[in-house]
Amino acid sequence: MDSTIYTLKQLSCEQFIEQFKQQMLNTYGIAVTVHKKEGSTIFPKVLLKAADELLTPYKDQFPKGLNSKNRMRLLVYYRAAFCKICFDDGINKKHIGPYIGIHRCTVIHSIKVANDLLSTKNQEFSILYNRLLSKYDEINSKNQREQDIPIV
């Protein structure tokens, strides 16, 4: 097998798996079955970084970002959006809380608040929610461009 370096943009995970299966079959005569785990595609630490970047103008009010102990509407909305995005992506509620320093029950309440705000088409929350998703995508795509994966 030759060692080639591909960027994440050039080679998706699916292509990598297919290439690996073909190489194993050609080289060793072994048919490989790959079981893919259905799971989260959101990286909570990157989402947290995105939220903290969006909260930068309010650093004097929220010095710890989403971890700040404050009930101002803006912070409550960001927490609710963070919890909803993570939960919708399949992350367990008890695993969401530690990222922003809240209890599992608070995560459940935040998800309910987010669902209510989205279902009533609250304009302020909808804008904030979409802004958080956009910022996450921007940071995540930047990280992927900077990373190279060697394939042996």
PDB file of C-alpha atoms in Angstrom:
ATOM      1  CA  MET A   1       0.000   0.000   0.000  1.00  0.00           C
ATOM      2  CA  ASP A   2       1.274   3.452  -0.824  1.00  0.00           C
ATOM      3  CA  SER A   3       1.170   6.216   1.743  1.00  0.00           C
ATOM      4  CA  THR A   4      -0.693   9.226   0.432  1.00  0.00           C
ATOM      5  CA  ILE A   5      -1.839  12.316   2.267  1.00  0.00           C
ATOM      6  CA  TYR A   6      -5.388  13.491   1.611  1.00  0.00           C
ATOM      7  CA  THR A   7      -7.184  16.440   3.075  1.00  0.00           C
ATOM      8  CA  LEU A   8     -10.572  15.870   4.649  1.00  0.00           C
ATOM      9  CA  LYS A   9     -12.098  17.846   1.824  1.00  0.00           C
ATOM     10  CA  GLN A  10     -10.644  15.503  -0.799  1.00  0.00           C
ATOM     11  CA  LEU A  11     -11.496  12.239   0.907  1.00  0.00           C
ATOM     12  CA  SER A  12     -14.679  11.676   2.840  1.00  0.00           C
ATOM     13  CA  CYS A  13     -15.050   9.016   5.483  1.00  0.00           C
ATOM     14  CA  GLU A  14     -17.152   6.870   3.156  1.00  0.00           C
ATOM     15  CA  GLN A  15     -14.466   6.935   0.479  1.00  0.00           C
ATOM     16  CA  PHE A  16     -11.807   6.067   3.033  1.00  0.00           C
ATOM     17  CA  ILE A  17     -13.790   3.051   4.234  1.00  0.00           C
ATOM     18  CA  GLU A  18     -14.377   1.816   0.693  1.00  0.00           C
ATOM     19  CA  GLN A  19     -10.697   2.284  -0.172  1.00  0.00           C
ATOM     20  CA  PHE A  20      -9.648   0.396   2.979  1.00  0.00           C
ATOM     21  CA  LYS A  21     -12.007  -2.500   2.196  1.00  0.00           C
ATOM     22  CA  GLN A  22     -10.707  -2.725  -1.355  1.00  0.00           C
ATOM     23  CA  GLN A  23      -7.050  -2.628  -0.218  1.00  0.00           C
ATOM     24  CA  MET A  24      -7.652  -5.422   2.312  1.00  0.00           C
ATOM     25  CA  LEU A  25      -9.343  -7.530  -0.343  1.00  0.00           C
ATOM     26  CA  ASN A  26      -6.622  -6.949  -2.959  1.00  0.00           C
ATOM     27  CA  THR A  27      -3.644  -7.270  -0.604  1.00  0.00           C
ATOM     28  CA  TYR A  28      -4.706 -10.023   1.799  1.00  0.00           C
ATOM     29  CA  GLY A  29      -7.775 -11.564   0.169  1.00  0.00           C
ATOM     30  CA  ILE A  30      -9.894 -10.652   3.180  1.00  0.00           C
ATOM     31  CA  ALA A  31     -13.397  -9.238   2.742  1.00  0.00           C
ATOM     32  CA  VAL A  32     -13.900  -6.640   5.454  1.00  0.00           C
ATOM     33  CA  THR A  33     -17.262  -5.571   6.813  1.00  0.00           C
ATOM     34  CA  VAL A  34     -17.301  -2.198   8.496  1.00  0.00           C
ATOM     35  CA  HIS A  35     -20.022  -1.452  11.010  1.00  0.00           C
ATOM     36  CA  LYS A  36     -20.567   2.256  11.269  1.00  0.00           C
ATOM     37  CA  LYS A  37     -21.815   3.678  14.525  1.00  0.00           C
ATOM     38  CA  GLU A  38     -24.669   6.083  14.014  1.00  0.00           C
ATOM     39  CA  GLY A  39     -23.958   8.934  16.309  1.00  0.00           C
ATOM     40  CA  SER A  40     -23.251  12.537  16.849  1.00  0.00           C
ATOM     41  CA  THR A  41     -21.812  14.762  14.163  1.00  0.00           C
ATOM     42  CA  ILE A  42     -21.767  17.845  16.391  1.00  0.00           C
ATOM     43  CA  PHE A  43     -18.630  18.413  18.428  1.00  0.00           C
ATOM     44  CA  PRO A  44     -19.780  20.082  21.670  1.00  0.00           C
ATOM     45  CA  LYS A  45     -16.402  21.717  22.339  1.00  0.00           C
ATOM     46  CA  VAL A  46     -16.464  23.385  18.916  1.00  0.00           C
ATOM     47  CA  LEU A  47     -20.091  24.443  19.449  1.00  0.00           C
ATOM     48  CA  LEU A  48     -19.104  25.853  22.851  1.00  0.00           C
ATOM     49  CA  LYS A  49     -16.254  27.777  21.222  1.00  0.00           C
ATOM     50  CA  ALA A  50     -18.711  29.158  18.655  1.00  0.00           C
ATOM     51  CA  ALA A  51     -21.081  30.316  21.400  1.00  0.00           C
ATOM     52  CA  ASP A  52     -18.231  31.905  23.354  1.00  0.00           C
ATOM     53  CA  GLU A  53     -17.081  33.776  20.239  1.00  0.00           C
ATOM     54  CA  LEU A  54     -20.608  35.094  19.703  1.00  0.00           C
ATOM     55  CA  LEU A  55     -20.741  36.177  23.361  1.00  0.00           C
ATOM     56  CA  THR A  56     -17.411  38.048  23.128  1.00  0.00           C
ATOM     57  CA  PRO A  57     -19.061  41.512  22.889  1.00  0.00           C
ATOM     58  CA  TYR A  58     -20.777  40.744  26.209  1.00  0.00           C
ATOM     59  CA  LYS A  59     -17.599  39.579  27.969  1.00  0.00           C
ATOM     60  CA  ASP A  60     -18.081  42.111  30.775  1.00  0.00           C
ATOM     61  CA  GLN A  61     -21.546  40.668  31.564  1.00  0.00           C
ATOM     62  CA  PHE A  62     -20.659  37.000  30.956  1.00  0.00           C
ATOM     63  CA  PRO A  63     -16.954  36.559  31.788  1.00  0.00           C
ATOM     64  CA  LYS A  64     -17.193  32.751  31.705  1.00  0.00           C
ATOM     65  CA  GLY A  65     -19.222  32.573  28.491  1.00  0.00           C
ATOM     66  CA  LEU A  66     -21.986  29.955  28.645  1.00  0.00           C
ATOM     67  CA  ASN A  67     -20.668  28.829  32.044  1.00  0.00           C
ATOM     68  CA  SER A  68     -21.613  32.196  33.572  1.00  0.00           C
ATOM     69  CA  LYS A  69     -24.205  31.979  36.332  1.00  0.00           C
ATOM     70  CA  ASN A  70     -26.629  34.556  35.008  1.00  0.00           C
ATOM     71  CA  ARG A  71     -30.283  34.544  33.978  1.00  0.00           C
ATOM     72  CA  MET A  72     -30.180  37.318  31.416  1.00  0.00           C
ATOM     73  CA  ARG A  73     -32.281  36.467  28.381  1.00  0.00           C
ATOM     74  CA  LEU A  74     -29.389  36.445  25.913  1.00  0.00           C
ATOM     75  CA  LEU A  75     -27.420  33.910  27.960  1.00  0.00           C
ATOM     76  CA  VAL A  76     -30.511  31.773  28.595  1.00  0.00           C
ATOM     77  CA  TYR A  77     -31.185  31.713  24.847  1.00  0.00           C
ATOM     78  CA  TYR A  78     -27.611  30.729  24.012  1.00  0.00           C
ATOM     79  CA  ARG A  79     -27.708  27.935  26.606  1.00  0.00           C
ATOM     80  CA  ALA A  80     -31.040  26.694  25.260  1.00  0.00           C
ATOM     81  CA  ALA A  81     -29.737  26.755  21.676  1.00  0.00           C
ATOM     82  CA  PHE A  82     -26.557  24.905  22.711  1.00  0.00           C
ATOM     83  CA  CYS A  83     -28.567  22.207  24.514  1.00  0.00           C
ATOM     84  CA  LYS A  84     -31.055  21.797  21.653  1.00  0.00           C
ATOM     85  CA  ILE A  85     -28.395  21.517  18.963  1.00  0.00           C
ATOM     86  CA  CYS A  86     -26.449  18.920  20.954  1.00  0.00           C
ATOM     87  CA  PHE A  87     -29.570  16.924  21.888  1.00  0.00           C
ATOM     88  CA  ASP A  88     -30.969  16.967  18.346  1.00  0.00           C
ATOM     89  CA  ASP A  89     -27.671  15.542  17.186  1.00  0.00           C
ATOM     90  CA  GLY A  90     -27.957  12.564  19.536  1.00  0.00           C
ATOM     91  CA  ILE A  91     -25.824  13.611  22.484  1.00  0.00           C
ATOM     92  CA  ASN A  92     -27.175  12.318  25.796  1.00  0.00           C
ATOM     93  CA  LYS A  93     -28.669  14.949  28.117  1.00  0.00           C
ATOM     94  CA  LYS A  94     -26.406  14.003  31.000  1.00  0.00           C
ATOM     95  CA  HIS A  95     -23.366  14.554  28.760  1.00  0.00           C
ATOM     96  CA  ILE A  96     -24.477  18.008  27.594  1.00  0.00           C
ATOM     97  CA  GLY A  97     -24.661  19.599  31.051  1.00  0.00           C
ATOM     98  CA  PRO A  98     -20.985  19.385  32.060  1.00  0.00           C
ATOM     99  CA  TYR A  99     -19.925  21.383  28.999  1.00  0.00           C
ATOM    100  CA  ILE A 100     -21.756  24.466  30.259  1.00  0.00           C
ATOM    101  CA  GLY A 101     -21.843  23.722  33.987  1.00  0.00           C
ATOM    102  CA  ILE A 102     -25.516  22.860  34.374  1.00  0.00           C
ATOM    103  CA  HIS A 103     -27.434  19.861  35.724  1.00  0.00           C
ATOM    104  CA  ARG A 104     -29.214  17.321  33.512  1.00  0.00           C
ATOM    105  CA  CYS A 105     -32.606  18.663  34.630  1.00  0.00           C
ATOM    106  CA  THR A 106     -31.612  22.145  33.524  1.00  0.00           C
ATOM    107  CA  VAL A 107     -30.600  20.687  30.151  1.00  0.00           C
ATOM    108  CA  ILE A 108     -34.065  19.123  29.822  1.00  0.00           C
ATOM    109  CA  HIS A 109     -35.695  22.470  30.668  1.00  0.00           C
ATOM    110  CA  SER A 110     -33.431  24.318  28.222  1.00  0.00           C
ATOM    111  CA  ILE A 111     -34.399  21.943  25.418  1.00  0.00           C
ATOM    112  CA  LYS A 112     -38.086  22.517  26.203  1.00  0.00           C
ATOM    113  CA  VAL A 113     -37.552  26.276  26.205  1.00  0.00           C
ATOM    114  CA  ALA A 114     -35.765  26.069  22.833  1.00  0.00           C
ATOM    115  CA  ASN A 115     -38.543  23.931  21.335  1.00  0.00           C
ATOM    116  CA  ASP A 116     -41.190  26.356  22.592  1.00  0.00           C
ATOM    117  CA  LEU A 117     -39.325  29.384  21.247  1.00  0.00           C
ATOM    118  CA  LEU A 118     -38.814  27.761  17.851  1.00  0.00           C
ATOM    119  CA  SER A 119     -42.412  26.555  17.609  1.00  0.00           C
ATOM    120  CA  THR A 120     -43.760  30.042  18.387  1.00  0.00           C
ATOM    121  CA  LYS A 121     -41.314  31.470  15.835  1.00  0.00           C
ATOM    122  CA  ASN A 122     -39.638  33.782  18.336  1.00  0.00           C
ATOM    123  CA  GLN A 123     -37.600  35.986  16.030  1.00  0.00           C
ATOM    124  CA  GLU A 124     -34.859  36.854  18.533  1.00  0.00           C
ATOM    125  CA  PHE A 125     -34.243  33.197  19.431  1.00  0.00           C
ATOM    126  CA  SER A 126     -34.452  32.000  15.817  1.00  0.00           C
ATOM    127  CA  ILE A 127     -31.811  34.506  14.718  1.00  0.00           C
ATOM    128  CA  LEU A 128     -29.554  33.568  17.632  1.00  0.00           C
ATOM    129  CA  TYR A 129     -30.039  29.817  16.986  1.00  0.00           C
ATOM    130  CA  ASN A 130     -29.185  30.154  13.292  1.00  0.00           C
ATOM    131  CA  ARG A 131     -26.228  32.416  14.079  1.00  0.00           C
ATOM    132  CA  LEU A 132     -24.864  29.787  16.480  1.00  0.00           C
ATOM    133  CA  LEU A 133     -25.225  27.037  13.868  1.00  0.00           C
ATOM    134  CA  SER A 134     -23.537  29.216  11.225  1.00  0.00           C
ATOM    135  CA  LYS A 135     -20.642  30.069  13.534  1.00  0.00           C
ATOM    136  CA  TYR A 136     -20.239  26.375  14.397  1.00  0.00           C
ATOM    137  CA  ASP A 137     -20.120  25.449  10.695  1.00  0.00           C
ATOM    138  CA  GLU A 138     -17.576  28.207  10.046  1.00  0.00           C
ATOM    139  CA  ILE A 139     -15.255  27.060  12.856  1.00  0.00           C
ATOM    140  CA  ASN A 140     -15.673  23.376  12.042  1.00  0.00           C
ATOM    141  CA  SER A 141     -14.935  23.820   8.323  1.00  0.00           C
ATOM    142  CA  LYS A 142     -11.877  25.941   9.191  1.00  0.00           C
ATOM    143  CA  ASN A 143     -10.604  23.159  11.482  1.00  0.00           C
ATOM    144  CA  GLN A 144     -11.156  20.538   8.785  1.00  0.00           C
ATOM    145  CA  ARG A 145      -9.276  22.550   6.167  1.00  0.00           C
ATOM    146  CA  GLU A 146      -6.269  22.830   8.485  1.00  0.00           C
ATOM    147  CA  GLN A 147      -6.138  19.104   9.175  1.00  0.00           C
ATOM    148  CA  ASP A 148      -4.505  16.521   6.941  1.00  0.00           C
ATOM    149  CA  ILE A 149      -5.084  12.790   7.277  1.00  0.00           C
ATOM    150  CA  PRO A 150      -2.276  10.421   6.296  1.00  0.00           C
ATOM    151  CA  ILE A 151      -3.523   7.156   4.801  1.00  0.00           C
ATOM    152  CA  VAL A 152      -1.150   4.262   5.023  1.00  0.00           C
TER     153      VAL A 152
END
